[in-house]
Coordinates of C-alpha atoms in Angstrom, one line a residue:
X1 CA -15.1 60.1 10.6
X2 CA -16.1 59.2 6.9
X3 CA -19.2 61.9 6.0
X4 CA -21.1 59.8 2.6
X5 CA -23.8 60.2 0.5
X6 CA -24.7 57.2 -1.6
X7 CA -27.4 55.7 -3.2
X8 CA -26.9 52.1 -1.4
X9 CA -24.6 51.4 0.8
X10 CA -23.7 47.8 2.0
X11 CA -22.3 46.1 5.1
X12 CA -19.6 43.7 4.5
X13 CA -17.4 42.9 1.6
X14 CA -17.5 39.9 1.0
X15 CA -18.4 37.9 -2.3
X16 CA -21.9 39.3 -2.0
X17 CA -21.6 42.6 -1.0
X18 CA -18.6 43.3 -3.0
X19 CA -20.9 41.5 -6.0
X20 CA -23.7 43.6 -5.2
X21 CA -21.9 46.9 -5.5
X22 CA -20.3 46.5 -8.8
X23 CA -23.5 45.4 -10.7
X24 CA -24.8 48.4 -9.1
X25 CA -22.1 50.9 -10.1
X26 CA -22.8 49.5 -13.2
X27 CA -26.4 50.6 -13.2
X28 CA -25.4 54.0 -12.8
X29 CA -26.4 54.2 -8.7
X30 CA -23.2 55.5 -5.9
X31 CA -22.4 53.2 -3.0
X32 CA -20.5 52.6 -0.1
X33 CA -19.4 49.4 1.0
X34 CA -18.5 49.0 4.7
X35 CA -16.6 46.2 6.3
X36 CA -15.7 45.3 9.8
X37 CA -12.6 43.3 9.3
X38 CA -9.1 44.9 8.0
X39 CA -9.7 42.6 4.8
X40 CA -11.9 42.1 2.2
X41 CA -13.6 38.6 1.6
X42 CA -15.4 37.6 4.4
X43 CA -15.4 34.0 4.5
X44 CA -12.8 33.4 1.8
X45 CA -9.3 34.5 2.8
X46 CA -5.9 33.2 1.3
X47 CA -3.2 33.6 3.8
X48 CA 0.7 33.2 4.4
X49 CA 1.6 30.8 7.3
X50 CA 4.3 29.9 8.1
X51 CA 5.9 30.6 5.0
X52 CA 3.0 28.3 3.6
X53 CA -0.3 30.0 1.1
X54 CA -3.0 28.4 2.6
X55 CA -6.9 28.5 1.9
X56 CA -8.1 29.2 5.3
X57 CA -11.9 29.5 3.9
X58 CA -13.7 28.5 1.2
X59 CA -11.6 27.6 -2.0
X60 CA -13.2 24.9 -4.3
X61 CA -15.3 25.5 -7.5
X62 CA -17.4 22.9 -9.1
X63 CA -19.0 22.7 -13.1
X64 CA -22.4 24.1 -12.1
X65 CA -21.1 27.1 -10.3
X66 CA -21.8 28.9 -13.2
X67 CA -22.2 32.4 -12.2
X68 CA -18.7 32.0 -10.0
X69 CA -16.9 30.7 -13.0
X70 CA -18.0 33.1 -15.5
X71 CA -16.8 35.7 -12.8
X72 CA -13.5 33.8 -12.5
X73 CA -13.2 34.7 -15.8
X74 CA -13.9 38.0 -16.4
X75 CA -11.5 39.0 -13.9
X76 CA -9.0 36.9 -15.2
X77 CA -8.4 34.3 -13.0
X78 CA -7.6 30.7 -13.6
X79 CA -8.4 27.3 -11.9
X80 CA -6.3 24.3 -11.8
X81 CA -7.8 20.4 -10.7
X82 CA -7.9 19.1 -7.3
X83 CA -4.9 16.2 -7.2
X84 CA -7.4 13.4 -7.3
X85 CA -4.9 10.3 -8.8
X86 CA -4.4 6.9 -6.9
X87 CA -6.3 5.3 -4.4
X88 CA -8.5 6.9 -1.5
X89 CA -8.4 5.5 1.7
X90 CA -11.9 4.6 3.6
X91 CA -12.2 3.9 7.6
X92 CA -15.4 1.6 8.3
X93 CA -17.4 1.0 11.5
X94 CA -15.1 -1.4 12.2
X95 CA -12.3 0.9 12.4
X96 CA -11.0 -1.0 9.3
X97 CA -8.9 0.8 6.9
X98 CA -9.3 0.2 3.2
X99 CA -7.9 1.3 -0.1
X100 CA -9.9 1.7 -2.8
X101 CA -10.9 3.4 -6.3
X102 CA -13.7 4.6 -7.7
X103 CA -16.6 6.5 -6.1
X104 CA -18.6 4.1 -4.0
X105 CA -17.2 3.4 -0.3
X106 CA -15.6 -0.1 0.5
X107 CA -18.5 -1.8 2.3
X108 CA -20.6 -4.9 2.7
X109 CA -23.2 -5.6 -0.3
X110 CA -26.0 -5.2 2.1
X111 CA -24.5 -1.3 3.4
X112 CA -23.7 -0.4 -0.3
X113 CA -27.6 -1.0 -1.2
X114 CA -29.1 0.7 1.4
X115 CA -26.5 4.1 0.9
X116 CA -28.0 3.3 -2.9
X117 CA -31.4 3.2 -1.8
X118 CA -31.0 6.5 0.5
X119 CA -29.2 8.2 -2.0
X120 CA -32.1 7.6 -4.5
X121 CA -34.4 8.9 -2.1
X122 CA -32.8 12.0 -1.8
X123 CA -32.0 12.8 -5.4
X124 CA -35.8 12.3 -6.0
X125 CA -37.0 14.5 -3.4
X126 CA -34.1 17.0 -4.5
X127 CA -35.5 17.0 -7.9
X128 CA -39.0 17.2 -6.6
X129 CA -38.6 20.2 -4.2
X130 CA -35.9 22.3 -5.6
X131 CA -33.7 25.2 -4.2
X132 CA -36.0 27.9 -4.3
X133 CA -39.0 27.3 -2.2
X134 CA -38.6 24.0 -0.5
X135 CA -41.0 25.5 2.1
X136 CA -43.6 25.8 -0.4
X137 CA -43.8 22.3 -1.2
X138 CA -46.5 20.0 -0.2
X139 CA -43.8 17.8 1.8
X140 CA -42.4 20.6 3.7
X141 CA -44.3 20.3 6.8
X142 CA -43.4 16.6 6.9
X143 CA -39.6 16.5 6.3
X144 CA -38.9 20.0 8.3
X145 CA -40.3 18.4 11.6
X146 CA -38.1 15.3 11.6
X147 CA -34.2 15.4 12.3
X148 CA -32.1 14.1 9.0
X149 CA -31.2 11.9 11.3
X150 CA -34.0 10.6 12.3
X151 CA -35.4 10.8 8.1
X152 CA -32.1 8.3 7.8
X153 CA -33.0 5.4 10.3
X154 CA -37.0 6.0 9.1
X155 CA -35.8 4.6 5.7
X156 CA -32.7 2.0 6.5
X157 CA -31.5 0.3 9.2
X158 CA -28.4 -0.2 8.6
X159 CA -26.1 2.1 10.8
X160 CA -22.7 2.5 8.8
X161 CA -25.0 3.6 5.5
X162 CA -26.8 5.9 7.6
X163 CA -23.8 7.7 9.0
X164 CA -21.8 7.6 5.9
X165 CA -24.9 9.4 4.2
X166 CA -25.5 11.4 6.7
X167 CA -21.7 12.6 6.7
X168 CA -22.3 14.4 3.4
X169 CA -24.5 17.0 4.7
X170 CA -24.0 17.2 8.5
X171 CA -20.5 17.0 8.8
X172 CA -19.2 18.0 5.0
X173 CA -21.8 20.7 4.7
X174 CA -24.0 22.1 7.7
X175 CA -21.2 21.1 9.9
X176 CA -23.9 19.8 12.6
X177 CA -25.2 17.1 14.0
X178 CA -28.0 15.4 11.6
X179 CA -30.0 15.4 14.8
X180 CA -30.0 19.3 14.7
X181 CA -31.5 20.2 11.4
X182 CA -34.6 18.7 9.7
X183 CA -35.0 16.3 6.5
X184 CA -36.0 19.4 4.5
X185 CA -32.5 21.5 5.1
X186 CA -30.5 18.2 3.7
X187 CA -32.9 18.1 0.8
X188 CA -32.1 22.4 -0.1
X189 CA -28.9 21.3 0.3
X190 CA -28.6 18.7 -2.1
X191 CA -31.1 20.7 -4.4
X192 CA -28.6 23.4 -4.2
X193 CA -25.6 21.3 -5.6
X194 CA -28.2 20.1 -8.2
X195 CA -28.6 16.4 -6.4
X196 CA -27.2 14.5 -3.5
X197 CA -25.2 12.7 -5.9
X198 CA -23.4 15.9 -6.9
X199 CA -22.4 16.1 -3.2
X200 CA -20.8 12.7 -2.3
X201 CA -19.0 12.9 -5.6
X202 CA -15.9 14.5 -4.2
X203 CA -14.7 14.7 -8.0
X204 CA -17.4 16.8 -8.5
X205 CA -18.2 19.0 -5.5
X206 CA -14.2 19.5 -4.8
X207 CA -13.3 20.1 -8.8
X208 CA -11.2 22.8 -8.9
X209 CA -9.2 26.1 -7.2
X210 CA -8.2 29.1 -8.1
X211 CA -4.5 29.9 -8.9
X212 CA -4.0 31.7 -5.6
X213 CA -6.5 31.6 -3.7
X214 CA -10.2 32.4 -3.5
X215 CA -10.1 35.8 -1.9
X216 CA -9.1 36.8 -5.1
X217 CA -12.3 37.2 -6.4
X218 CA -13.0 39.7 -3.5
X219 CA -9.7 41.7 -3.6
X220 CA -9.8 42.3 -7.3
X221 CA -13.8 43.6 -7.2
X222 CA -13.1 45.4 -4.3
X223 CA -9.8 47.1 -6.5
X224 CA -12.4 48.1 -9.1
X225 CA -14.3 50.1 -6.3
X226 CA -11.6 52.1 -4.9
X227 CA -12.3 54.2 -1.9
X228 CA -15.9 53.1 -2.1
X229 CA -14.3 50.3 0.6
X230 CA -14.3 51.6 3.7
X231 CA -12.3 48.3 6.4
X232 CA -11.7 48.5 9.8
X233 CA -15.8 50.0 10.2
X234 CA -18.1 47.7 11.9
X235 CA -21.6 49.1 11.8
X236 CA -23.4 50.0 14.9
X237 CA -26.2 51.3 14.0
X238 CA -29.0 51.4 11.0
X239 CA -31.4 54.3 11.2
X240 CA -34.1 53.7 8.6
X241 CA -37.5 55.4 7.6
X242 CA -39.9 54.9 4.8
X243 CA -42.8 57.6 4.6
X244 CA -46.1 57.0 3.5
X245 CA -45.4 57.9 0.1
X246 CA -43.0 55.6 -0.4
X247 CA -39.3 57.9 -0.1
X248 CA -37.1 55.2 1.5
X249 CA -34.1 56.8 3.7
X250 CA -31.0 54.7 5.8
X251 CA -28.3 56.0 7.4
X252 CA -25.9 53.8 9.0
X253 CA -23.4 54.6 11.4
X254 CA -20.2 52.8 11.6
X255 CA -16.6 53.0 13.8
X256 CA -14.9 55.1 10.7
X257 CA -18.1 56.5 8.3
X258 CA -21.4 57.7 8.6
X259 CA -23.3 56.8 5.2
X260 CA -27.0 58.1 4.4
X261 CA -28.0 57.1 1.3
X262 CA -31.5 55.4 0.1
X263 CA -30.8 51.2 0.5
X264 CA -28.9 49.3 2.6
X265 CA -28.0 45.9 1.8
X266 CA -26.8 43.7 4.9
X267 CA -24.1 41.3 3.3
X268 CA -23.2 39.1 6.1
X269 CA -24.7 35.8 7.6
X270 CA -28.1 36.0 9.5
X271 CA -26.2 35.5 12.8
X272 CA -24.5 38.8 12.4
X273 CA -27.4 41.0 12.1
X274 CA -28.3 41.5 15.7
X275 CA -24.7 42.8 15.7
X276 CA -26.4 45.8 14.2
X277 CA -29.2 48.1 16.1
X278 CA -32.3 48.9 13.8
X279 CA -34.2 51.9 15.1
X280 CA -36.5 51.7 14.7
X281 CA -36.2 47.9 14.9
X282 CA -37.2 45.5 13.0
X283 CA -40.4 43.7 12.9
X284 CA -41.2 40.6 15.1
X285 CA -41.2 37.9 12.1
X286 CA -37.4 39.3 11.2
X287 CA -36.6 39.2 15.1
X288 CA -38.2 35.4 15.4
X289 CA -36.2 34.3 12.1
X290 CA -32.9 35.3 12.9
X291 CA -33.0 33.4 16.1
X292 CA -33.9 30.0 13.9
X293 CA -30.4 30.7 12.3
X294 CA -27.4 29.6 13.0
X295 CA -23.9 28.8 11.7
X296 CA -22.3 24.9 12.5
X297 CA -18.3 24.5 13.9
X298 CA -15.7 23.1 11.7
X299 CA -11.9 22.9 12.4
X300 CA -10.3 23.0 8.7
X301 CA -7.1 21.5 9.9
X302 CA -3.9 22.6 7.0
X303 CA -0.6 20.5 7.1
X304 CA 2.1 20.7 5.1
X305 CA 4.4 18.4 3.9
X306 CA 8.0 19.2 2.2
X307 CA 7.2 16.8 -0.5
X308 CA 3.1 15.0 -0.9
X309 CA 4.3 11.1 0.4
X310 CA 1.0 9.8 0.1
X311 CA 1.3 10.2 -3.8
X312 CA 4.7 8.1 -3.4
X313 CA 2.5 5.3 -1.7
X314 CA -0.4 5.6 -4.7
X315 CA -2.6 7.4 -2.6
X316 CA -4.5 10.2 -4.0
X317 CA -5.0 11.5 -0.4
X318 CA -8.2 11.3 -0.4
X319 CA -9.7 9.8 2.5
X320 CA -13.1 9.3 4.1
X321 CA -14.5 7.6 7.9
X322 CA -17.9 9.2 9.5
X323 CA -16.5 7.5 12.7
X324 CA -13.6 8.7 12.5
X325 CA -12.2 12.3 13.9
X326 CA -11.1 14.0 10.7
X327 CA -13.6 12.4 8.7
X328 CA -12.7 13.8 5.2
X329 CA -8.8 14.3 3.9
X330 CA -7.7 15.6 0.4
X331 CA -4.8 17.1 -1.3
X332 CA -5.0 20.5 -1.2
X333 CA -1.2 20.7 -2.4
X334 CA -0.8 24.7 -4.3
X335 CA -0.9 24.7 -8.0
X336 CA 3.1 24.1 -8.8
X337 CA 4.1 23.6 -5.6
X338 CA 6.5 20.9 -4.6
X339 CA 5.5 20.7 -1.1
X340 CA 2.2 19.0 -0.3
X341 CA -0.6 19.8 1.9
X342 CA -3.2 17.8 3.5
X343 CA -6.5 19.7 4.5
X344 CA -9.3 17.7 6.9
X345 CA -11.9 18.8 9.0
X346 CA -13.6 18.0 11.9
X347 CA -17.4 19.1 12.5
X348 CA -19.8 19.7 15.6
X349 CA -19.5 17.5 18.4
X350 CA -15.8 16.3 17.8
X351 CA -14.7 19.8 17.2
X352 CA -16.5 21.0 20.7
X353 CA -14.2 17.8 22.1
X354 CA -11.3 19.1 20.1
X355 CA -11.6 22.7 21.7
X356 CA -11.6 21.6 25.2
X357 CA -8.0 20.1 24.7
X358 CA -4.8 21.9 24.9
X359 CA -3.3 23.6 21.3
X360 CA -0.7 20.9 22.1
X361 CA -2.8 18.3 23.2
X362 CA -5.3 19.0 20.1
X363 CA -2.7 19.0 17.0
X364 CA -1.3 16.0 18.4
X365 CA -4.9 13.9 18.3
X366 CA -5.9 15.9 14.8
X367 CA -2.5 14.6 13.5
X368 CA -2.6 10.8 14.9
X369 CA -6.0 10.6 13.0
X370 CA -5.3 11.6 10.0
X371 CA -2.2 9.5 10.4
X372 CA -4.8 6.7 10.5
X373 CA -5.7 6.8 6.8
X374 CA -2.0 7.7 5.4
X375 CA 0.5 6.2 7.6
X376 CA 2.9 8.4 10.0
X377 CA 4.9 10.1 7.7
X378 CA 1.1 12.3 8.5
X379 CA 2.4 12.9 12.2
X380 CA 5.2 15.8 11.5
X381 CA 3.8 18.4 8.8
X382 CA 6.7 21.1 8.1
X383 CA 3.4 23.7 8.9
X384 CA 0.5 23.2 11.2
X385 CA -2.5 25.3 10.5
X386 CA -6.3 25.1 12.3
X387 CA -8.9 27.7 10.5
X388 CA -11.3 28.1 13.5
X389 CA -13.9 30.5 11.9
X390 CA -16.3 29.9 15.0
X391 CA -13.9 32.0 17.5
X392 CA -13.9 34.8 14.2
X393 CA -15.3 38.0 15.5
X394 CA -17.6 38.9 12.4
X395 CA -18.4 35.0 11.6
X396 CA -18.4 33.0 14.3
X397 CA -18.8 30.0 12.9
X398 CA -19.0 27.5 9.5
X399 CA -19.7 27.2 6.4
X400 CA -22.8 28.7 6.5
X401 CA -26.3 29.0 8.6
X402 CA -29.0 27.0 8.5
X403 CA -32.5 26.5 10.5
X404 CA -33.0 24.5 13.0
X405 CA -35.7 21.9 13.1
X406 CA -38.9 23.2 11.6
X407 CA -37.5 26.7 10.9
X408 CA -37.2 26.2 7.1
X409 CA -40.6 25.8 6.3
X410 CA -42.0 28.3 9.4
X411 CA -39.3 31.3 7.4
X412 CA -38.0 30.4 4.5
X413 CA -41.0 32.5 2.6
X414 CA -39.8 35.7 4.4
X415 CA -35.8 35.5 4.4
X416 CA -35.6 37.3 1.4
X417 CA -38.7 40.3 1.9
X418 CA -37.1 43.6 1.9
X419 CA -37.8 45.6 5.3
X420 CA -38.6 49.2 4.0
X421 CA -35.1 50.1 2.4
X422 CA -33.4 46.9 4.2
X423 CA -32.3 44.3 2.0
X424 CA -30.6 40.8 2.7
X425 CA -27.8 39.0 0.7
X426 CA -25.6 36.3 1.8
X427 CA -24.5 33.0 0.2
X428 CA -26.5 31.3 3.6
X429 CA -29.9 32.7 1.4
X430 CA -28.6 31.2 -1.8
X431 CA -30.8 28.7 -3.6
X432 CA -28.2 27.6 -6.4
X433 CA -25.1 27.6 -4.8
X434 CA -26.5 27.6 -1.2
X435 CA -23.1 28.3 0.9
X436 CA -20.2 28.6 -1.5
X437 CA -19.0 31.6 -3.3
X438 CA -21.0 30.6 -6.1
X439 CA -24.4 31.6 -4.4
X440 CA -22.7 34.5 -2.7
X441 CA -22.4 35.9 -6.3
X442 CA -26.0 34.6 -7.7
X443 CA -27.5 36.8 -4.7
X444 CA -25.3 39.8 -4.7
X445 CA -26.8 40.2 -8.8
X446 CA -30.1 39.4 -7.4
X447 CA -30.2 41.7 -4.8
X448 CA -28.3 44.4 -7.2
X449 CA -30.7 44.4 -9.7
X450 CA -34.0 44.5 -7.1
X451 CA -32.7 47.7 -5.7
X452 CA -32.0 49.5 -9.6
X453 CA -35.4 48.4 -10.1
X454 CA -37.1 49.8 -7.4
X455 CA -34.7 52.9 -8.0
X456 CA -36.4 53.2 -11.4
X457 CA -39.5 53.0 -9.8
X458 CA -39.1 55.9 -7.4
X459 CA -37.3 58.1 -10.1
X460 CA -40.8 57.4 -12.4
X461 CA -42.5 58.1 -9.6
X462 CA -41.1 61.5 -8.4
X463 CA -41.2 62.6 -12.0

């Protein structure tokens, strides 16, 4: 057992934590980073399968991720475009497939006005509330207490634009049912991209990789801080005091290190913290707010081809059908490599349906739908992969958590208060950047450079 004295130390290394800790070596304070899994990265890992790299989390970097391209770049790393040429393929209500170009679906006049009209809507009340205090704004109340669903059908009536809006937050992003979350968590999540538009614009949400992988980012930081990674040590327990005149203490307790120190920063998603015992606990509004958060359930389905055929057929593998059971395809073929690969996914209620099939019985259904949008030559991938971060020990589900209805506006205000020498940061607390690595980063500098402040503030003090 690992005996440590730091200044902060900070469960999980992922992009956060692993953020967090060098902007604070960098401030001149000692930490400890400890992570439960036998990797670094948390929900971005690059991994061989099958002879085949594959992106089993999250891997895609658009123009306003600012802060995770400028990191990109001091670290050295390079991105290369998405394979976006050709036509995309579209599956209707009708269960009608269609080829077309450009960025607006294939449907009736009379569907493409109202998705206009909705889309409006929510790029103005994007604009209008913003990412970092939705719950503060006069309209909270109002959109956190009806379903997005329900916000949909309030404003159109026609089915297929509702679904195919609704598929760009509850199935491409919260990976839940619209009926689960309110009105005001689709609006922070727009926000967060900048506007709804930003988020159905595949060509803008999807822009670009990074040669090799994502994880990168977190194996190359996590390089930089040496032994100050401790894997394999899930913590158990946080002990935590803060006297009256303000001396902050922590000492948690993993499976392979005991660290005191004077901060602790919890890096993982809001689901995992009752993974940890406080003592003395914390208090009721953290307890009530944590049980408002959850994680959604995607299947990220990976299939590799030995050369990309849809590309041979004009196709630019990107396909889209909120009716259908992989309801987004893309190329996801590896910067230079000759093979091609096909990711889709499959969110909430048709993954729970997915899981209660046989492995067997489940690839071949996954495979006969994407073979819907690009012909059969879909059916035998040289590598079958499904990422199924919901059965993940210290994740347990996808992308990222969210509130259910009414919980955004009831706890937003609090999710980022410090408890005594407790801090939180995690790309699910993000405002910019809200569930990509993007907002990982923005918070681990946020959180970084709250603790060296009030560092500097108890070092004025005791002097």
């Amino acid at each position: 057992m690992l005996e440590l004295d730091r200044d902060v130390v900070i469960v999980g290394a992922g992009p956060a934590g692993l953020t967090a800790a060098r902007e604070l070596k960098k401030a001149g304070l000692s930490v400890a980073v400890l992570e439960a899994r036998d990797r670094v990265g948390g929900r971005t890992w690059t991994d061989t399968i099958d002879g085949a790299m594959l992106e089993i989390g999250g891997q895609w970097v658009s123009p306003d991720q600012t802060e995770l391209l400028a990191l990109l770049d001091e670290l050295g790393l390079h991105t290369y475009s998405r394979y976006r040429d050709g036509e995309s393929v579209y599956i209707g209500s009708n269960g009608k497939r269609t080829l077309y170009s450009g960025a607006t679906f294939p449907v009736s006049e009379r569907t493409a006005t109202e998705m206009d009209k909705l889309t409006a809507l929510l790029d103005s009340l994007a604009a209008e509330i913003g990412p970092t205090e939705p719950w503060a704004h006069p309209k909270a109340r109002e959109l956190d207490t009806i379903s997005f669903h329900h916000w949909l059908r309030e404003n159109s009536t026609d089915e297929e634009a509702c679904n195919n809006i609704g598929l760009f937050i509850a199935g491409g992003m919260l990976t839940k049912p619209a009926h689960a979350f309110s009105a005001l968590q689709a609006v922070l999540m727009a926000a967060s991209a900048g506007s709804f538009s930003h988020l159905t614009d595949e060509d803008f949400i999807l822009d670009k990789r990074v040669v090799g992988g994502m994880q990168q980012v977190s194996v190359l930081m996590a390089a930089e801080l040496g032994n100050d990674v401790v894997l394999d040590s899930p913590v158990r327990t946080v002990n935590w005091s803060a006297d009256a005149g303000g001396e902050q203490r922590v000492t948690a307790v993993s499976d392979r290190a005991t660290v005191n120190a004077r901060f602790v920063i919890m890096a993982v998603p809001p689901n995992l913290y009752s993974r940890v015992s406080f003592n003395p606990p914390l208090p009721r509004r953290q307890h009530q707010m944590h049980q408002h958060q959850s994680l959604g359930l995607v299947i990220k389905v990976h299939a590799v081809y030995s050369t990309p055929f849809w590309r041979e057929d004009g196709l630019s593998g990107t396909c889209f059908g909120a009716g259908a059971l992989v309801q987004e395809v893309y190329d996801n073929t590896n910067h230079e490599d000759p093979r091609g690969t096909l990711v889709g996914f499959i969110s909430d209620e048709k993954a729970d349906a997915m899981f209660e099939l046989s492995a067997e019985e489940r690839r071949r259904t996954i495979l006969e739908s994407i073979a819907g949008f690009l012909g059969d030559k879909a059916l035998e991938p040289e590598v079958y992969y499904e990422s199924d971060w919901g059965s993940e020990e210290w994740t347990r589900g996808a992308y990222a958590s969210s509130y259910d209805l009414g919980g955004l506006h009831r706890y937003g205000k609090d999710q980022h208060a410090p408890v005594g020498p407790i801090y939180w940061s995690s790309s699910d607390l993000a405002a910019e950047g809200y569930q990509h690595v993007d907002g990982a980063v923005r918070m681990g500098r946020h959180t970084a450079a709250r603790i060296a402040a009030a560092a500097d503030r108890a070092s004025v003090s005791a002097n």
